[in-house]
Coordinates of C-alpha atoms and ligand atoms in Angstrom, one line a residue:
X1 CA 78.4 118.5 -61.6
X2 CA 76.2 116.3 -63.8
X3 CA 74.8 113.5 -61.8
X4 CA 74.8 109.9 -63.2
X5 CA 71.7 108.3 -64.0
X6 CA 70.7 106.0 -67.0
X7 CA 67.0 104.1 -66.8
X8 CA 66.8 100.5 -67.1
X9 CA 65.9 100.8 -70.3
X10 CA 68.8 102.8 -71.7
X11 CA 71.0 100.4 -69.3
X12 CA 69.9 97.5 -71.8
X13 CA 70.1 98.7 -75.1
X14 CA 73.9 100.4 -74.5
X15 CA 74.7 96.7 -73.5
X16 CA 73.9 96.1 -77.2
X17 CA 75.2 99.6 -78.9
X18 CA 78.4 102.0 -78.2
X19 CA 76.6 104.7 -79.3
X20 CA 74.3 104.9 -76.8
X21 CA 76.4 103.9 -74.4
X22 CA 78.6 106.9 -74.7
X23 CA 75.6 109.5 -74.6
X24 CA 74.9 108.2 -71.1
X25 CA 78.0 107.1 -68.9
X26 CA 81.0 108.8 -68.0
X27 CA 83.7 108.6 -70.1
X28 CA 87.4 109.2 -69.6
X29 CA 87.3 112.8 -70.9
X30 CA 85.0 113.6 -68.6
X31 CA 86.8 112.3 -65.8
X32 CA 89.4 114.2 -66.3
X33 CA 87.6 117.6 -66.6
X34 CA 86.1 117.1 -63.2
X35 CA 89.5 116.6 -61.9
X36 CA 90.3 119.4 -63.7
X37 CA 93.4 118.0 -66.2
X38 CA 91.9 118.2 -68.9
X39 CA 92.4 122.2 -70.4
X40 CA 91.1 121.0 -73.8
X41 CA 87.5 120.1 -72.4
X42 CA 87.6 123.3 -69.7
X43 CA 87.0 125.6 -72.2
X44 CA 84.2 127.1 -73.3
X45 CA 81.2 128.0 -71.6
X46 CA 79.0 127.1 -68.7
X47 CA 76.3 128.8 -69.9
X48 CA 76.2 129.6 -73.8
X49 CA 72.8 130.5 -74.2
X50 CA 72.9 132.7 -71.7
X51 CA 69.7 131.7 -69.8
X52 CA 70.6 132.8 -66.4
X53 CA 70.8 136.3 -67.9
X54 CA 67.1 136.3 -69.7
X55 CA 65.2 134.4 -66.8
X56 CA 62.5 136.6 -65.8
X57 CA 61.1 134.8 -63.0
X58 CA 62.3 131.4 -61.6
X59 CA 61.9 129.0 -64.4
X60 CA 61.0 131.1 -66.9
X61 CA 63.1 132.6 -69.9
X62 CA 62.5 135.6 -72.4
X63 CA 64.7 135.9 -75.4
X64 CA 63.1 136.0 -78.3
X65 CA 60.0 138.3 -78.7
X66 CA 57.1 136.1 -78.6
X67 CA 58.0 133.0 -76.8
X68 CA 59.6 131.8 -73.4
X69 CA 61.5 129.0 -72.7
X70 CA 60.0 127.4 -68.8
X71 CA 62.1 124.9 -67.0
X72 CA 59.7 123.1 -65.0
X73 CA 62.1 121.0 -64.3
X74 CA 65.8 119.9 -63.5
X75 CA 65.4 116.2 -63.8
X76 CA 65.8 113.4 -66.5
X77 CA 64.9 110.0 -66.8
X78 CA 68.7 109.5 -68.0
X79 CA 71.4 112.5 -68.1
X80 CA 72.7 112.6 -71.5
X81 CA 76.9 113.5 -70.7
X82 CA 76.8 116.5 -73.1
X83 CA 73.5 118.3 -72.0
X84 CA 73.6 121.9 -72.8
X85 CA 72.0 122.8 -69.2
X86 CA 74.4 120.4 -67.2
X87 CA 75.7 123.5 -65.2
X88 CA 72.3 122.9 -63.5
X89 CA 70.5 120.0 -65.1
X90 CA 70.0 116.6 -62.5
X91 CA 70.2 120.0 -59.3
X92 CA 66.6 118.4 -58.4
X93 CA 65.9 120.4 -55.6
X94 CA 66.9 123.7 -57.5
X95 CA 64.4 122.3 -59.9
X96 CA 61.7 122.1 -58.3
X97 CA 58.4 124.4 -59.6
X98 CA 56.1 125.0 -57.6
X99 CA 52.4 126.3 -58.3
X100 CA 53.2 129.5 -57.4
X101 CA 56.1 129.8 -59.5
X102 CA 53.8 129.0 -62.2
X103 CA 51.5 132.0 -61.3
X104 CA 54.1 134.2 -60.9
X105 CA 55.1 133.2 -64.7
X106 CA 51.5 133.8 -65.8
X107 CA 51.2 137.0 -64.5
X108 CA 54.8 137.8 -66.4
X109 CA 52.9 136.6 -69.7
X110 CA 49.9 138.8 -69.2
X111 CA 52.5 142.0 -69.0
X112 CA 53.7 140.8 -72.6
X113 CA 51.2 140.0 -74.4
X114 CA 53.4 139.9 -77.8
X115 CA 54.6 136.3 -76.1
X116 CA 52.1 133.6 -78.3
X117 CA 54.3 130.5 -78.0
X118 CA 55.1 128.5 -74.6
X119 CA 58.2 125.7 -74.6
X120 CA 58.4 123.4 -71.8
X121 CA 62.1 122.3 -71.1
X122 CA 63.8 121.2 -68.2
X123 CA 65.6 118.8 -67.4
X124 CA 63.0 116.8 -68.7
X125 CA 59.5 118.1 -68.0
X126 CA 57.7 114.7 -68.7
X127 CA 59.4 113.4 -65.8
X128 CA 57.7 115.8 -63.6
X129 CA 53.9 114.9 -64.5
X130 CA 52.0 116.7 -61.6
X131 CA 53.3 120.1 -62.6
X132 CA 53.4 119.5 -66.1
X133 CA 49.8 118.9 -66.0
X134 CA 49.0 122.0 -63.8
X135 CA 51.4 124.5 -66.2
X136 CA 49.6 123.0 -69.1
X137 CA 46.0 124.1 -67.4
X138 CA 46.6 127.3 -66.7
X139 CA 48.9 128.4 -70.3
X140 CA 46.4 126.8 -72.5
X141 CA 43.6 129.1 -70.4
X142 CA 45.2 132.1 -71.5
X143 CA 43.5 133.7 -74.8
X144 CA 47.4 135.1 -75.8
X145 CA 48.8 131.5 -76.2
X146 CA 48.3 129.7 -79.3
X147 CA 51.2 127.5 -79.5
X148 CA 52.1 124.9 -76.7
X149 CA 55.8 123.0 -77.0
X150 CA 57.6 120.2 -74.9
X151 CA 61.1 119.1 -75.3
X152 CA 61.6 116.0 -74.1
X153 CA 63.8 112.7 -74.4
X154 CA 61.4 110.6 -72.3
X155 CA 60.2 108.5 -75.2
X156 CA 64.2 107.4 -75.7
X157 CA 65.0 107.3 -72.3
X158 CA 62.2 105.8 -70.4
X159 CA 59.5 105.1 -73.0
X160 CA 56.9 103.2 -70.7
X161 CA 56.4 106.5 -68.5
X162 CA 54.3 108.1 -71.5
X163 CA 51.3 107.4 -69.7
X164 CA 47.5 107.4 -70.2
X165 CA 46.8 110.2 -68.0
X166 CA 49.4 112.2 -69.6
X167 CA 48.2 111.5 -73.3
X168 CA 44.7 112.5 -71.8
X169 CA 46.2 115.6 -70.8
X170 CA 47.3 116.4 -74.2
X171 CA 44.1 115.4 -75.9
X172 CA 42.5 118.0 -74.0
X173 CA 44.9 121.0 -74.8
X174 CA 42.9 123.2 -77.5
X175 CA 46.1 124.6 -79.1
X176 CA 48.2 122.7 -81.1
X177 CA 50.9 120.7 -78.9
X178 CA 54.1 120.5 -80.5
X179 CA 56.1 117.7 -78.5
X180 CA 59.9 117.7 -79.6
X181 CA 61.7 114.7 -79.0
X182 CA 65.3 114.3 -78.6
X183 CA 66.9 111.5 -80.6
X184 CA 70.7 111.4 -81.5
X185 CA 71.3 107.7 -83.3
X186 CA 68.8 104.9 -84.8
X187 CA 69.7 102.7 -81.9
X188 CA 67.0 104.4 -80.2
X189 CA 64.4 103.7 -82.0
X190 CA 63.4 100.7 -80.2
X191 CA 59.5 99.3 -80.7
X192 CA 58.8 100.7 -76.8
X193 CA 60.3 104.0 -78.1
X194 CA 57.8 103.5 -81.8
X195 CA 55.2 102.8 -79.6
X196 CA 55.2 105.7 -77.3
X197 CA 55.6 108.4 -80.2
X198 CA 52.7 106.5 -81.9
X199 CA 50.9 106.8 -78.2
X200 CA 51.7 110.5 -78.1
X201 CA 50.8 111.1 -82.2
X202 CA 47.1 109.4 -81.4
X203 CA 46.9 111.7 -78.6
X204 CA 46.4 115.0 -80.6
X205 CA 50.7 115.6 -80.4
X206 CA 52.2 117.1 -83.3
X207 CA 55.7 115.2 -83.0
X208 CA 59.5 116.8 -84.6
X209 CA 63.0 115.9 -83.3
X210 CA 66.3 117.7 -82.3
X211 CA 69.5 115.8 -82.9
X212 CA 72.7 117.1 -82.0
X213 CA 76.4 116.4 -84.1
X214 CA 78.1 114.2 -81.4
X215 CA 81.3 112.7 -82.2
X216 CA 81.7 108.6 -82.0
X217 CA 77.7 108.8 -81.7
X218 CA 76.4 109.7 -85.1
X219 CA 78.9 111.6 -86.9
X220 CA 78.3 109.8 -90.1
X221 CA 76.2 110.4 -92.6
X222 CA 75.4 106.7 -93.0
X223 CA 74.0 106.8 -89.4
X224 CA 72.3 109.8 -89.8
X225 CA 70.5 109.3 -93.1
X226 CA 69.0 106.2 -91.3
X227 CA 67.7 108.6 -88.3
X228 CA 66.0 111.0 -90.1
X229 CA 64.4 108.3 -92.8
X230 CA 63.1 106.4 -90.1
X231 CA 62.0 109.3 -87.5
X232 CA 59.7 111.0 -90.9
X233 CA 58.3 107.0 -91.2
X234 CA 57.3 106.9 -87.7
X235 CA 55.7 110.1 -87.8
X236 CA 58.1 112.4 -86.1
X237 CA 59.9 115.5 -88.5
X238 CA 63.2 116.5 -87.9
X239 CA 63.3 119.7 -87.0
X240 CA 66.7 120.5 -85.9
X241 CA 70.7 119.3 -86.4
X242 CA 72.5 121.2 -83.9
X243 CA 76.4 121.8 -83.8
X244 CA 77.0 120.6 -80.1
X245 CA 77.4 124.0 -78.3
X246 CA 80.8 124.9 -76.8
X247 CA 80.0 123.5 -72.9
X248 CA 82.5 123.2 -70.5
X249 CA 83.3 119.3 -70.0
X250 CA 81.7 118.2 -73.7
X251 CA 84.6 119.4 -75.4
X252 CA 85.7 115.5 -76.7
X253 CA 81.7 115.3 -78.4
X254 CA 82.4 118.1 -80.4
X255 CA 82.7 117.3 -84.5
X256 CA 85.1 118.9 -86.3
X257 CA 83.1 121.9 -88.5
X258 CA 83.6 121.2 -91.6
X259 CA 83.2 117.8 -91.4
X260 CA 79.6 118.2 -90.7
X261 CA 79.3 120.4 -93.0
X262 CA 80.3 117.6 -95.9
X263 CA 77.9 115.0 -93.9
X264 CA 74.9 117.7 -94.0
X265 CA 75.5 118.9 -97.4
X266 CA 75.5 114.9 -98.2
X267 CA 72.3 114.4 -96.8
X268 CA 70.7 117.0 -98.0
X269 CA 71.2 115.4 -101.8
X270 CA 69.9 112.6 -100.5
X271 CA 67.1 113.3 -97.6
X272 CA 63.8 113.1 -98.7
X273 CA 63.0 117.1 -98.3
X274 CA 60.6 116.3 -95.6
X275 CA 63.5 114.2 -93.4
X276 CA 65.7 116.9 -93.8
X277 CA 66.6 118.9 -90.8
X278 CA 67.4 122.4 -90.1
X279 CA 71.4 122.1 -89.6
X280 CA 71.8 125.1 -87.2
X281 CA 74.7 126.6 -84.6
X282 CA 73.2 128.3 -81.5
X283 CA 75.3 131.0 -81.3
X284 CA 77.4 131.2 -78.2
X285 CA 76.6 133.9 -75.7
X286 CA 74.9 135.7 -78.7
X287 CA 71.4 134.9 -80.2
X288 CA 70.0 133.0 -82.5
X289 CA 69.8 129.7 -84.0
X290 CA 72.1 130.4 -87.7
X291 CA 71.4 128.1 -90.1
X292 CA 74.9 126.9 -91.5
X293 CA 75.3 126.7 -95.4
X294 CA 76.4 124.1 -97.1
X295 CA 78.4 122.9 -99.4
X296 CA 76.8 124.0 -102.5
X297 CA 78.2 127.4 -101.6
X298 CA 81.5 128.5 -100.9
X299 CA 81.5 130.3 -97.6
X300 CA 83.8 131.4 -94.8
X301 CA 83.9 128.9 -92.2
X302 CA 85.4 130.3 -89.6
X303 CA 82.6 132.6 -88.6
X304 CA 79.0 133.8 -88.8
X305 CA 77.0 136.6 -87.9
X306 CA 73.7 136.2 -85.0
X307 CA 70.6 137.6 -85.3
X308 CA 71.6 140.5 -84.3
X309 CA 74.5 140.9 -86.6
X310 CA 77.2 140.5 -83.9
X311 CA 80.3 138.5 -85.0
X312 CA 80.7 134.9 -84.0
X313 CA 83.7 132.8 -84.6
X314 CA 83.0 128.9 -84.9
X315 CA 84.1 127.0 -82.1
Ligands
LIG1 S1 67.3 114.8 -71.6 FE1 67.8 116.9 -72.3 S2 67.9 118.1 -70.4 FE2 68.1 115.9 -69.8 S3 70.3 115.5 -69.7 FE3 69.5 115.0 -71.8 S4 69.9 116.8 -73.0 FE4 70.0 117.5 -70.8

């Protein structure tokens, strides 16, 4: 089960906004899943991306040719009630990485040397500083790696803990440093939150964000449109607009399909190009992030094919 934890921060500003509130505490729906009476929020899966099956060695994932996925991490500042990972996520002792996990995933890397592009996940892996820093020594050292990623939501959820010693650390990384930053409504974008992207930006950090379609949150294209305006003024591209995936217990954040559609289709006459993210579903147990079409073409909504031409309906 998902554990309960919301930062001080966060605490604050849902005082002030519904939106944020929901993201973080339990709500009624997902009471009822964990007592199991709620059939509607059961379904789906527990793990739709299938990561258990592609994890190569502990922490580390292999799906797509020339990148892995590492979870260096199972904890969060805050744990967002519809995290894709929440079969595991906030399991802090499962979590843990140690040093010679790390090695273990270098020496995986150095038997594929088509892999170029390292993504540091978690749980959050800015909330785990010590081994960040270590993993982020010994992947930059290797000749094979040219492109360095971290997801995180730390600048949202806990803005003051982007410290110095972790923008030195990223100064010092010779390949670019992608950091991807989760934001999901305008709310968030509090001066601390500003300032800590800026902090990260100054540091060498190239920044982008994921946002995910999350009903009562920011299914709107008002509320959206303001997100994606202000993330490309501060500096940070949106990258990616997710469909929530179909987790078991999330069920009552999901957006009905073709109501996105309309709100993504909207945006996109209005986005500045450069604000405009990458709509995509991450195809349950299948592979690949599809980009949806939108409006401006007449297509069958009640299924797509992954990248490997399998079938999918939409869920
Ligand atoms: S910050 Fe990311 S990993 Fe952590 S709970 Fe939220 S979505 Fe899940």
């Amino acid at each position: 089960m998902l554990a309960v934890k919301i930062s001080g921060h966060l605490k604050k500003l849902s005082k002030k906004n519904d939106a944020v509130r929901k993201q973080f505490y339990l709500s009624e729906s997902e009471l009822r899943f964990f007592q199991k009476e709620d059939s509607f929020n059961s379904s789906g899966f527990s793990d739709p991306l299938l990561e258990e099956q592609y994890e190569k060695t502990k922490g580390l994932v292999h799906k797509y040719k020339n990148r892995v996925l590492i979870l260096l991490t199972l904890t969060c500042a805050a744990y967002c009630r519809f995290c894709t990972r929440r079969r595991k996520v906030s399991d802090i002792e499962k979590g843990i990485i140690s040093q010679a996990d790390i090695q273990k995933m270098l020496a995986y890397l150095l038997k594929n040397p088509e892999i170029d592009e390292v993504i540091f996940s978690g749980g959050d892996p800015l909330t785990s500083p010590k081994i960040l820093k270590y993993a982020l020594k010994e992947f930059s050292r290797l000749p094979q790696i040219k492109i360095i990623r971290i997801g995180t939501r730390l600048p949202v959820s806990n803005p003051k803990f982007i410290t110095k010693d972790l923008l030195l650390t990223i100064k010092k990384i010779k390949q670019p440093v992608y950091v991807g930053i989760h934001f999901e409504h305008p709310a968030e974008l509090t001066k601390e939150t500003i300032s800590a992207c800026e902090k990260l930006r100054k540091a060498g950090a190239i920044l982008y964000s994921q946002s995910v379609f999350l009903k009562g949150v920011n299914d709107s294209y008002e509320i959206l449109y303001e997100l994606f305006t202000k993330l490309i003024q501060i500096g940070v591209r949106p990258y990616y607009l997710y469909r929530c995936d179909p987790v078991q217990g999330i069920g009552h954040f999901r957006v009905p399909f073709k109501k996105e559609v309309a709100i993504a289709t909207n945006l996109r006459k209005n986005l500045s190009g450069l604000a405009w993210p990458t709509y995509v579903i991450d195809a349950a147990e299948g592979n690949g992030k599809i980009p949806v079409p939108l409006d401006f073409w007449e297509f069958n909504k009640g299924e797509f094919k992954d990248f490997l031409g399998n079938r999918k309906n939409i869920i």
